[in-house]
mmCIF file of C-alpha atoms and ligand atoms in Angstrom:
data_model
loop_
_atom_site.group_PDB
_atom_site.id
_atom_site.type_symbol
_atom_site.label_atom_id
_atom_site.label_comp_id
_atom_site.label_asym_id
_atom_site.label_seq_id
_atom_site.Cartn_x
_atom_site.Cartn_y
_atom_site.Cartn_z
ATOM 1 C CA MET A 49 17.334 -23.285 -10.230
ATOM 2 C CA GLY A 50 19.018 -26.018 -12.341
ATOM 3 C CA THR A 51 17.636 -28.940 -10.361
ATOM 4 C CA LEU A 52 14.082 -27.637 -10.160
ATOM 5 C CA THR A 53 11.280 -28.859 -12.388
ATOM 6 C CA ARG A 54 9.814 -26.248 -14.716
ATOM 7 C CA GLU A 55 6.677 -26.075 -12.534
ATOM 8 C CA ALA A 56 8.680 -25.717 -9.343
ATOM 9 C CA ALA A 57 10.831 -23.014 -10.927
ATOM 10 C CA ALA A 58 7.722 -21.136 -12.033
ATOM 11 C CA ARG A 59 6.315 -21.434 -8.519
ATOM 12 C CA GLU A 60 9.558 -20.154 -7.026
ATOM 13 C CA GLY A 61 9.713 -17.230 -9.433
ATOM 14 C CA ALA A 62 6.086 -16.377 -8.824
ATOM 15 C CA ALA A 63 6.481 -16.628 -5.065
ATOM 16 C CA ALA A 64 9.426 -14.218 -5.255
ATOM 17 C CA PHE A 65 7.298 -11.890 -7.378
ATOM 18 C CA PHE A 66 4.488 -11.818 -4.841
ATOM 19 C CA ALA A 67 6.967 -11.536 -1.971
ATOM 20 C CA GLY A 68 8.296 -8.342 -3.547
ATOM 21 C CA GLY A 69 11.581 -9.195 -5.200
ATOM 22 C CA GLU A 70 14.955 -9.005 -3.472
ATOM 23 C CA SER A 71 14.657 -8.393 0.215
ATOM 24 C CA VAL A 72 16.142 -8.348 3.672
ATOM 25 C CA ASN A 73 14.199 -11.538 4.513
ATOM 26 C CA ALA A 74 10.904 -9.798 3.873
ATOM 27 C CA ASN A 75 8.871 -12.812 4.988
ATOM 28 C CA ASP A 76 10.844 -13.725 8.092
ATOM 29 C CA HIS A 77 8.142 -12.425 10.369
ATOM 30 C CA HIS A 78 5.999 -15.469 9.545
ATOM 31 C CA ALA A 79 8.548 -17.801 11.104
ATOM 32 C CA ALA A 80 8.545 -16.099 14.461
ATOM 33 C CA LYS A 81 6.274 -13.343 15.713
ATOM 34 C CA ILE A 82 8.987 -11.544 17.598
ATOM 35 C CA TYR A 83 7.854 -8.042 16.838
ATOM 36 C CA HIS A 84 5.957 -5.574 18.966
ATOM 37 C CA PRO A 85 2.231 -6.329 18.504
ATOM 38 C CA GLY A 86 1.587 -2.703 17.576
ATOM 39 C CA SER A 87 3.798 -3.067 14.503
ATOM 40 C CA LEU A 88 2.243 -3.019 11.056
ATOM 41 C CA LEU A 89 4.746 -4.611 8.683
ATOM 42 C CA SER A 90 2.539 -6.275 6.055
ATOM 43 C CA VAL A 91 -1.175 -6.731 5.320
ATOM 44 C CA GLU A 92 -0.468 -10.460 5.624
ATOM 45 C CA ASP A 93 -0.163 -9.927 9.380
ATOM 46 C CA LEU A 94 -3.699 -8.507 9.617
ATOM 47 C CA SER A 95 -6.702 -10.776 10.190
ATOM 48 C CA VAL A 96 -10.110 -9.598 8.995
ATOM 49 C CA ALA A 97 -10.832 -8.798 12.665
ATOM 50 C CA ASP A 98 -7.687 -6.629 12.816
ATOM 51 C CA VAL A 99 -8.748 -4.745 9.682
ATOM 52 C CA ALA A 100 -12.246 -4.294 11.127
ATOM 53 C CA GLU A 101 -10.792 -2.940 14.363
ATOM 54 C CA ILE A 102 -8.503 -0.457 12.582
ATOM 55 C CA LEU A 103 -11.352 0.860 10.443
ATOM 56 C CA ALA A 104 -13.724 1.014 13.426
ATOM 57 C CA THR A 105 -11.104 3.039 15.351
ATOM 58 C CA THR A 106 -10.702 5.281 12.288
ATOM 59 C CA SER A 107 -14.418 6.082 12.385
ATOM 60 C CA GLU A 108 -14.378 6.664 16.161
ATOM 61 C CA LEU A 109 -11.430 9.053 15.944
ATOM 62 C CA GLU A 110 -13.016 10.870 13.027
ATOM 63 C CA ALA A 111 -16.201 11.430 15.024
ATOM 64 C CA MET A 112 -14.375 12.809 18.069
ATOM 65 C CA ASP A 113 -14.314 16.424 19.063
ATOM 66 C CA VAL A 114 -11.019 17.956 17.817
ATOM 67 C CA SER A 115 -9.833 18.988 21.297
ATOM 68 C CA ALA A 116 -10.608 15.561 22.820
ATOM 69 C CA ARG A 117 -8.840 13.893 19.907
ATOM 70 C CA ALA A 118 -5.750 16.008 20.561
ATOM 71 C CA LYS A 119 -5.357 14.299 23.954
ATOM 72 C CA VAL A 120 -5.378 10.694 22.699
ATOM 73 C CA LEU A 121 -1.590 10.506 22.209
ATOM 74 C CA GLU A 122 -0.615 13.423 24.442
ATOM 75 C CA ARG A 123 3.006 13.157 25.695
ATOM 76 C CA ARG A 124 3.733 10.279 23.279
ATOM 77 C CA THR A 125 6.684 10.476 20.865
ATOM 78 C CA LEU A 126 6.855 9.198 17.313
ATOM 79 C CA ALA A 127 9.799 9.143 14.895
ATOM 80 C CA LEU A 128 9.329 9.323 11.127
ATOM 81 C CA LEU A 129 12.304 7.727 9.397
ATOM 82 C CA PHE A 130 12.333 8.216 5.632
ATOM 83 C CA TYR A 131 15.008 6.831 3.298
ATOM 84 C CA GLU A 132 12.899 7.587 0.197
ATOM 85 C CA SER A 133 10.922 10.623 -0.930
ATOM 86 C CA SER A 134 7.287 10.848 0.048
ATOM 87 C CA THR A 135 4.623 13.524 0.068
ATOM 88 C CA ARG A 136 1.375 11.777 1.035
ATOM 89 C CA THR A 137 2.561 9.097 3.448
ATOM 90 C CA ARG A 138 5.042 11.233 5.363
ATOM 91 C CA THR A 139 2.795 14.262 5.680
ATOM 92 C CA SER A 140 -0.294 12.283 6.630
ATOM 93 C CA PHE A 141 1.525 10.270 9.317
ATOM 94 C CA GLU A 142 2.921 13.514 10.728
ATOM 95 C CA LEU A 143 -0.396 15.374 10.660
ATOM 96 C CA ALA A 144 -2.215 12.317 12.047
ATOM 97 C CA ALA A 145 0.203 12.101 14.992
ATOM 98 C CA LYS A 146 -0.013 15.842 15.667
ATOM 99 C CA SER A 147 -3.823 15.799 15.519
ATOM 100 C CA LEU A 148 -3.707 13.188 18.301
ATOM 101 C CA GLY A 149 -1.378 15.343 20.423
ATOM 102 C CA ALA A 150 1.836 13.355 19.854
ATOM 103 C CA THR A 151 5.275 14.868 19.392
ATOM 104 C CA THR A 152 6.928 13.896 16.104
ATOM 105 C CA THR A 153 10.449 14.063 14.780
ATOM 106 C CA LEU A 154 11.430 13.531 11.165
ATOM 107 C CA VAL A 155 14.705 11.900 10.162
ATOM 108 C CA SER A 156 15.496 11.774 6.466
ATOM 109 C CA ASP A 157 18.425 10.039 4.797
ATOM 110 C CA LYS A 158 19.259 13.352 3.083
ATOM 111 C CA SER A 159 19.899 15.433 6.198
ATOM 112 C CA SER A 160 21.022 13.075 8.944
ATOM 113 C CA SER A 161 23.967 10.909 9.971
ATOM 114 C CA ILE A 162 22.629 8.276 7.567
ATOM 115 C CA GLU A 163 24.533 10.316 4.960
ATOM 116 C CA LYS A 164 27.702 9.587 6.931
ATOM 117 C CA GLY A 165 27.060 5.839 6.771
ATOM 118 C CA GLU A 166 25.118 5.173 9.991
ATOM 119 C CA SER A 167 23.224 1.884 9.685
ATOM 120 C CA LEU A 168 19.477 1.362 9.936
ATOM 121 C CA LYS A 169 20.019 -0.530 13.191
ATOM 122 C CA ASP A 170 22.076 2.245 14.793
ATOM 123 C CA THR A 171 19.693 4.918 13.558
ATOM 124 C CA GLY A 172 16.776 2.992 15.116
ATOM 125 C CA LEU A 173 18.603 2.501 18.414
ATOM 126 C CA THR A 174 19.482 6.214 18.463
ATOM 127 C CA LEU A 175 15.844 7.201 17.950
ATOM 128 C CA ARG A 176 14.797 4.801 20.718
ATOM 129 C CA ALA A 177 17.405 6.297 23.078
ATOM 130 C CA LEU A 178 15.972 9.736 22.324
ATOM 131 C CA GLY A 179 12.531 8.587 23.465
ATOM 132 C CA ALA A 180 10.798 7.455 20.278
ATOM 133 C CA GLU A 181 8.007 5.027 21.248
ATOM 134 C CA ALA A 182 7.237 3.981 17.672
ATOM 135 C CA ILE A 183 8.912 4.435 14.285
ATOM 136 C CA VAL A 184 7.297 4.978 10.899
ATOM 137 C CA LEU A 185 9.752 3.721 8.274
ATOM 138 C CA ARG A 186 9.968 4.113 4.513
ATOM 139 C CA HIS A 187 12.923 2.305 2.975
ATOM 140 C CA PRO A 188 13.962 1.170 -0.525
ATOM 141 C CA ALA A 189 14.873 -2.346 0.708
ATOM 142 C CA SER A 190 12.101 -4.907 1.098
ATOM 143 C CA GLY A 191 12.130 -6.234 4.657
ATOM 144 C CA ALA A 192 13.787 -3.181 6.256
ATOM 145 C CA PRO A 193 10.799 -2.597 8.610
ATOM 146 C CA GLU A 194 11.091 -6.192 9.929
ATOM 147 C CA LEU A 195 14.773 -5.624 10.640
ATOM 148 C CA LEU A 196 14.075 -2.343 12.439
ATOM 149 C CA ALA A 197 11.252 -3.904 14.480
ATOM 150 C CA ARG A 198 13.503 -6.783 15.491
ATOM 151 C CA VAL A 199 16.476 -4.687 16.582
ATOM 152 C CA THR A 200 14.555 -1.949 18.396
ATOM 153 C CA GLY A 201 11.639 -3.927 19.866
ATOM 154 C CA LEU A 202 9.501 -0.848 19.133
ATOM 155 C CA PRO A 203 6.269 -0.804 17.151
ATOM 156 C CA VAL A 204 7.319 -0.173 13.547
ATOM 157 C CA LEU A 205 4.874 1.021 10.929
ATOM 158 C CA ASN A 206 5.806 0.151 7.363
ATOM 159 C CA ALA A 207 5.364 3.284 5.237
ATOM 160 C CA GLY A 208 6.485 1.410 2.099
ATOM 161 C CA ASP A 209 9.474 -0.946 1.740
ATOM 162 C CA GLY A 210 10.981 -1.540 -1.681
ATOM 163 C CA MET A 211 8.636 -3.530 -3.896
ATOM 164 C CA HIS A 212 7.268 -5.448 -0.914
ATOM 165 C CA GLN A 213 4.423 -3.827 1.043
ATOM 166 C CA HIS A 214 2.593 -0.561 1.723
ATOM 167 C CA PRO A 215 -0.012 -1.723 4.239
ATOM 168 C CA THR A 216 -1.460 1.649 5.254
ATOM 169 C CA GLN A 217 -2.021 2.482 1.557
ATOM 170 C CA ALA A 218 -4.138 -0.668 1.189
ATOM 171 C CA LEU A 219 -6.128 0.223 4.325
ATOM 172 C CA LEU A 220 -6.798 3.771 3.126
ATOM 173 C CA ASP A 221 -7.746 2.468 -0.307
ATOM 174 C CA LEU A 222 -10.164 0.039 1.328
ATOM 175 C CA ARG A 223 -11.825 2.828 3.327
ATOM 176 C CA THR A 224 -12.045 5.053 0.241
ATOM 177 C CA ILE A 225 -13.807 2.280 -1.697
ATOM 178 C CA LEU A 226 -16.213 1.531 1.165
ATOM 179 C CA LEU A 227 -17.201 5.184 1.594
ATOM 180 C CA ARG A 228 -17.625 5.817 -2.154
ATOM 181 C CA LEU A 229 -19.688 2.635 -2.601
ATOM 182 C CA LYS A 230 -21.727 3.565 0.490
ATOM 183 C CA ARG A 231 -20.813 0.438 2.431
ATOM 184 C CA ASP A 232 -20.344 0.403 6.178
ATOM 185 C CA ALA A 233 -16.730 1.452 6.787
ATOM 186 C CA ALA A 234 -17.029 1.060 10.558
ATOM 187 C CA ARG A 235 -18.098 -2.606 10.486
ATOM 188 C CA VAL A 236 -15.894 -4.556 8.096
ATOM 189 C CA THR A 237 -16.474 -8.281 7.571
ATOM 190 C CA ALA A 238 -15.078 -10.985 5.298
ATOM 191 C CA ASP A 239 -17.706 -10.111 2.663
ATOM 192 C CA THR A 240 -17.791 -6.400 3.031
ATOM 193 C CA LEU A 241 -16.636 -6.072 -0.616
ATOM 194 C CA HIS A 242 -18.801 -8.884 -1.985
ATOM 195 C CA GLY A 243 -19.720 -8.188 -5.626
ATOM 196 C CA VAL A 244 -17.029 -5.517 -6.072
ATOM 197 C CA THR A 245 -14.450 -5.931 -8.854
ATOM 198 C CA VAL A 246 -11.259 -3.876 -8.597
ATOM 199 C CA VAL A 247 -8.961 -3.664 -11.621
ATOM 200 C CA ILE A 248 -5.372 -2.744 -10.720
ATOM 201 C CA THR A 249 -3.543 -1.607 -13.853
ATOM 202 C CA GLY A 250 0.035 -0.694 -14.633
ATOM 203 C CA ASP A 251 3.424 -1.377 -13.130
ATOM 204 C CA ILE A 252 2.321 -4.237 -10.921
ATOM 205 C CA LYS A 253 5.729 -5.891 -10.926
ATOM 206 C CA HIS A 254 7.346 -2.992 -9.081
ATOM 207 C CA SER A 255 4.368 -1.927 -7.016
ATOM 208 C CA ARG A 256 4.119 -2.443 -3.264
ATOM 209 C CA VAL A 257 0.696 -0.795 -3.458
ATOM 210 C CA ALA A 258 -0.566 -3.442 -5.909
ATOM 211 C CA ARG A 259 0.883 -6.236 -3.785
ATOM 212 C CA SER A 260 -0.751 -4.965 -0.575
ATOM 213 C CA ASN A 261 -4.128 -4.361 -2.226
ATOM 214 C CA ALA A 262 -4.063 -7.696 -4.071
ATOM 215 C CA MET A 263 -3.548 -9.421 -0.739
ATOM 216 C CA LEU A 264 -6.065 -7.402 1.271
ATOM 217 C CA LEU A 265 -9.102 -6.792 -0.929
ATOM 218 C CA PRO A 266 -9.899 -10.440 -1.898
ATOM 219 C CA ARG A 267 -9.922 -11.374 1.791
ATOM 220 C CA LEU A 268 -12.824 -8.961 2.212
ATOM 221 C CA GLY A 269 -14.805 -10.443 -0.670
ATOM 222 C CA ALA A 270 -13.573 -8.378 -3.634
ATOM 223 C CA LYS A 271 -12.566 -9.741 -6.994
ATOM 224 C CA VAL A 272 -9.187 -8.255 -7.992
ATOM 225 C CA ILE A 273 -8.087 -8.216 -11.631
ATOM 226 C CA LEU A 274 -4.435 -7.440 -12.302
ATOM 227 C CA CYS A 275 -3.937 -5.814 -15.705
ATOM 228 C CA GLY A 276 -0.858 -4.801 -17.670
ATOM 229 C CA PRO A 277 1.647 -5.884 -20.298
ATOM 230 C CA GLU A 278 4.014 -8.735 -19.578
ATOM 231 C CA GLU A 279 6.952 -6.366 -18.924
ATOM 232 C CA LEU A 280 5.044 -4.992 -15.917
ATOM 233 C CA LEU A 281 3.029 -8.061 -14.953
ATOM 234 C CA PRO A 282 5.130 -11.188 -15.469
ATOM 235 C CA GLU A 283 3.605 -14.438 -16.642
ATOM 236 C CA GLU A 284 4.906 -16.176 -13.486
ATOM 237 C CA ALA A 285 2.084 -14.476 -11.644
ATOM 238 C CA SER A 286 -0.423 -16.387 -13.841
ATOM 239 C CA ASP A 287 1.268 -19.687 -12.967
ATOM 240 C CA LEU A 288 0.861 -18.921 -9.315
ATOM 241 C CA LEU A 289 -2.775 -17.950 -9.712
ATOM 242 C CA ALA A 290 -3.573 -20.938 -11.902
ATOM 243 C CA GLY A 291 -2.116 -23.221 -9.233
ATOM 244 C CA ASN A 292 -4.222 -21.433 -6.605
ATOM 245 C CA GLU A 293 -1.113 -21.180 -4.482
ATOM 246 C CA LEU A 294 -1.784 -17.727 -3.150
ATOM 247 C CA PRO A 295 -3.824 -17.743 0.054
ATOM 248 C CA SER A 296 -6.090 -15.183 -1.573
ATOM 249 C CA GLY A 297 -5.837 -16.795 -5.040
ATOM 250 C CA ALA A 298 -9.571 -17.315 -5.425
ATOM 251 C CA GLY A 299 -10.189 -13.583 -5.683
ATOM 252 C CA LEU A 300 -7.363 -12.801 -8.093
ATOM 253 C CA GLU A 301 -7.144 -12.956 -11.870
ATOM 254 C CA ILE A 302 -4.904 -11.601 -14.626
ATOM 255 C CA VAL A 303 -6.444 -9.920 -17.686
ATOM 256 C CA ARG A 304 -4.068 -8.386 -20.245
ATOM 257 C CA ASP A 305 -6.713 -6.476 -22.251
ATOM 258 C CA PHE A 306 -7.454 -3.230 -20.383
ATOM 259 C CA ASP A 307 -10.781 -2.612 -22.139
ATOM 260 C CA ALA A 308 -11.990 -6.139 -21.324
ATOM 261 C CA ALA A 309 -10.961 -5.632 -17.692
ATOM 262 C CA LEU A 310 -12.663 -2.224 -17.477
ATOM 263 C CA ALA A 311 -15.918 -3.711 -18.775
ATOM 264 C CA ARG A 312 -16.049 -5.798 -15.580
ATOM 265 C CA ALA A 313 -14.756 -3.151 -13.137
ATOM 266 C CA ASP A 314 -16.421 -1.229 -10.345
ATOM 267 C CA VAL A 315 -13.096 0.347 -9.379
ATOM 268 C CA ALA A 316 -10.108 1.154 -11.605
ATOM 269 C CA MET A 317 -6.948 1.545 -9.546
ATOM 270 C CA MET A 318 -4.253 3.008 -11.800
ATOM 271 C CA LEU A 319 -0.556 2.763 -10.944
ATOM 272 C CA ARG A 320 2.288 5.106 -11.748
ATOM 273 C CA ILE A 321 4.742 3.960 -14.384
ATOM 274 C CA GLN A 322 7.929 3.936 -12.318
ATOM 275 C CA LYS A 323 10.364 5.162 -14.982
ATOM 276 C CA GLU A 324 13.202 4.872 -12.425
ATOM 277 C CA ARG A 325 12.615 1.082 -12.242
ATOM 278 C CA LEU A 326 12.181 0.453 -15.979
ATOM 279 C CA LEU A 327 15.859 0.364 -16.978
ATOM 280 C CA GLY A 328 16.509 -2.808 -18.964
ATOM 281 C CA THR A 329 12.857 -3.460 -19.865
ATOM 282 C CA ALA A 330 11.586 -3.212 -23.425
ATOM 283 C CA LEU A 331 8.459 -1.240 -22.599
ATOM 284 C CA ASP A 332 7.346 1.172 -25.355
ATOM 285 C CA LEU A 333 5.698 4.054 -23.476
ATOM 286 C CA GLY A 334 3.747 5.254 -26.539
ATOM 287 C CA GLU A 335 2.267 1.790 -26.985
ATOM 288 C CA TYR A 336 1.593 1.572 -23.250
ATOM 289 C CA VAL A 337 -0.393 4.829 -23.317
ATOM 290 C CA LYS A 338 -2.469 3.558 -26.258
ATOM 291 C CA ARG A 339 -3.277 0.233 -24.633
ATOM 292 C CA TYR A 340 -3.465 1.053 -20.918
ATOM 293 C CA GLN A 341 -4.008 4.768 -20.256
ATOM 294 C CA LEU A 342 -7.274 5.573 -18.506
ATOM 295 C CA ASN A 343 -8.369 8.392 -20.809
ATOM 296 C CA GLU A 344 -11.588 10.338 -21.318
ATOM 297 C CA ALA A 345 -12.814 8.082 -24.133
ATOM 298 C CA ARG A 346 -12.499 4.989 -21.950
ATOM 299 C CA LEU A 347 -14.014 6.680 -18.901
ATOM 300 C CA ALA A 348 -17.003 7.888 -20.937
ATOM 301 C CA GLN A 349 -18.057 4.258 -21.459
ATOM 302 C CA TYR A 350 -18.280 3.627 -17.706
ATOM 303 C CA PRO A 351 -20.051 6.485 -15.927
ATOM 304 C CA LYS A 352 -20.210 4.560 -12.634
ATOM 305 C CA LEU A 353 -16.559 3.520 -12.570
ATOM 306 C CA LEU A 354 -14.664 4.707 -9.489
ATOM 307 C CA VAL A 355 -11.181 5.952 -10.429
ATOM 308 C CA MET A 356 -8.325 5.606 -7.942
ATOM 309 C CA HIS A 357 -4.582 6.162 -7.945
ATOM 310 C CA PRO A 358 -2.224 6.016 -4.930
ATOM 311 C CA GLY A 359 -0.144 8.920 -6.304
ATOM 312 C CA PRO A 360 2.044 10.464 -7.361
ATOM 313 C CA ILE A 361 0.180 10.558 -10.675
ATOM 314 C CA ILE A 362 1.881 11.207 -14.000
ATOM 315 C CA ARG A 363 -0.769 13.065 -16.001
ATOM 316 C CA GLY A 364 -0.820 12.009 -19.628
ATOM 317 C CA LEU A 365 0.922 8.693 -18.990
ATOM 318 C CA GLU A 366 -1.081 6.133 -16.982
ATOM 319 C CA ILE A 367 -4.015 8.516 -16.529
ATOM 320 C CA ALA A 368 -5.293 11.526 -18.471
ATOM 321 C CA GLY A 369 -5.417 14.777 -16.486
ATOM 322 C CA GLU A 370 -9.150 15.154 -17.248
ATOM 323 C CA VAL A 371 -9.818 11.724 -15.745
ATOM 324 C CA ALA A 372 -7.807 12.501 -12.607
ATOM 325 C CA ASP A 373 -9.852 15.694 -12.173
ATOM 326 C CA SER A 374 -13.238 14.157 -12.994
ATOM 327 C CA PRO A 375 -16.004 13.630 -10.408
ATOM 328 C CA GLN A 376 -15.453 9.888 -10.791
ATOM 329 C CA SER A 377 -11.948 10.263 -9.396
ATOM 330 C CA ALA A 378 -11.386 9.576 -5.677
ATOM 331 C CA ILE A 379 -7.687 10.468 -5.789
ATOM 332 C CA GLU A 380 -7.934 13.372 -3.326
ATOM 333 C CA GLU A 381 -10.236 11.355 -1.077
ATOM 334 C CA GLN A 382 -7.568 8.651 -0.923
ATOM 335 C CA VAL A 383 -5.122 11.254 0.379
ATOM 336 C CA ALA A 384 -7.619 12.431 3.001
ATOM 337 C CA GLN A 385 -8.338 8.839 4.058
ATOM 338 C CA GLY A 386 -4.592 8.428 4.569
ATOM 339 C CA LEU A 387 -4.778 10.925 7.403
ATOM 340 C CA ALA A 388 -7.854 9.236 8.923
ATOM 341 C CA VAL A 389 -6.595 5.639 8.735
ATOM 342 C CA ARG A 390 -3.064 6.486 9.910
ATOM 343 C CA ARG A 391 -4.504 8.012 13.103
ATOM 344 C CA ALA A 392 -5.993 4.610 13.935
ATOM 345 C CA VAL A 393 -2.790 2.773 13.062
ATOM 346 C CA LEU A 394 -0.829 5.085 15.386
ATOM 347 C CA VAL A 395 -3.305 4.542 18.230
ATOM 348 C CA ARG A 396 -2.980 0.772 17.715
ATOM 349 C CA ALA A 397 0.833 1.024 17.626
ATOM 350 C CA LEU A 398 0.994 2.891 20.895
ATOM 351 C CA GLY A 399 -1.490 0.614 22.614
ATOM 352 C CA VAL A 400 -4.175 3.183 23.318
ATOM 353 C CA ARG A 401 -7.757 1.903 23.461
ATOM 354 C CA GLN A 402 -10.645 4.257 22.655
HETATM 355 N N1 CP B 239 1.019 6.807 -2.195
HETATM 356 C C1 CP B 239 2.230 7.136 -1.674
HETATM 357 O O1 CP B 239 2.882 6.329 -0.968
HETATM 358 O O2 CP B 239 2.619 8.415 -1.939
HETATM 359 P P1 CP B 239 3.966 9.102 -1.391
HETATM 360 O O3 CP B 239 5.118 8.401 -2.052
HETATM 361 O O4 CP B 239 3.860 10.555 -1.756
HETATM 362 O O5 CP B 239 4.004 8.893 0.101
#
């Protein structure tokens, strides 16, 4: 860092921030596309045409007769490999696979030979030897899905890696927004979200959901405003945006004042305060609630605002319980869209055409 100019250092810091912090070479996949084409490692790997195809397949699968749908992945085998807790992602991948007729097996770090020290590579090779044709992976290290895809050669679906990416969350959020705003979810184009402003508020620094959405939504025409205090949204991000160095930089902006951001929003995407990642930061939670909680008083000013949250929600912290339960909230719809979109991602991974 010592030999860098201040600007270069800021760029480097900001690039690391948008890449998702420390990693197992989280961006290696750009250098060489050596992964199975059915893999979904990052939203960066998806063209607008890819996104359109996934959402079109989602709609086709949704419209199918239940018994016909249960034959789509008949006799196919999927492994779910989870090194971190999950309710929504794990359950929806499992139910999605089962609704398509696939056999699933769940391996968790808490009840497997991972506890005895088996590596990610050896766990992946073991699952492959047992017949897994694709692996859904959640892992606390950024870049772990790339590593697993490289060593197994199987399609790997990133179910959230460290602070890096959560691509299926961004896809399900996109479909939720399109359906709520009554836009065509089966025919996505580069301006499908034209005129839509999404404010993402909270712990952006530690959020793979924010990173994936901030990369995906502007490419489809949305304006994305990132909002939060400096402890959770570092100033380096502004340097990067000001320099227009992000590929999607044109659609991104930072606004620190939550009320000013809400006044421009069509969608408010709230993020969980990740208390487990806040050690060493000077964040005052009481002050945070005052300045950034989406509460009833704020919501009352914007009766058309769509409220979203990837979950798990902490009622009374980033969002008031009454707001989470209000008709303006799409939180449960997001969960349901997780099931729908993950069916399409599984079909793509296993190379089945509708
Ligand atoms: N949104 C999300 O990833 O939730 P889970 O951690 O419950 O899977």
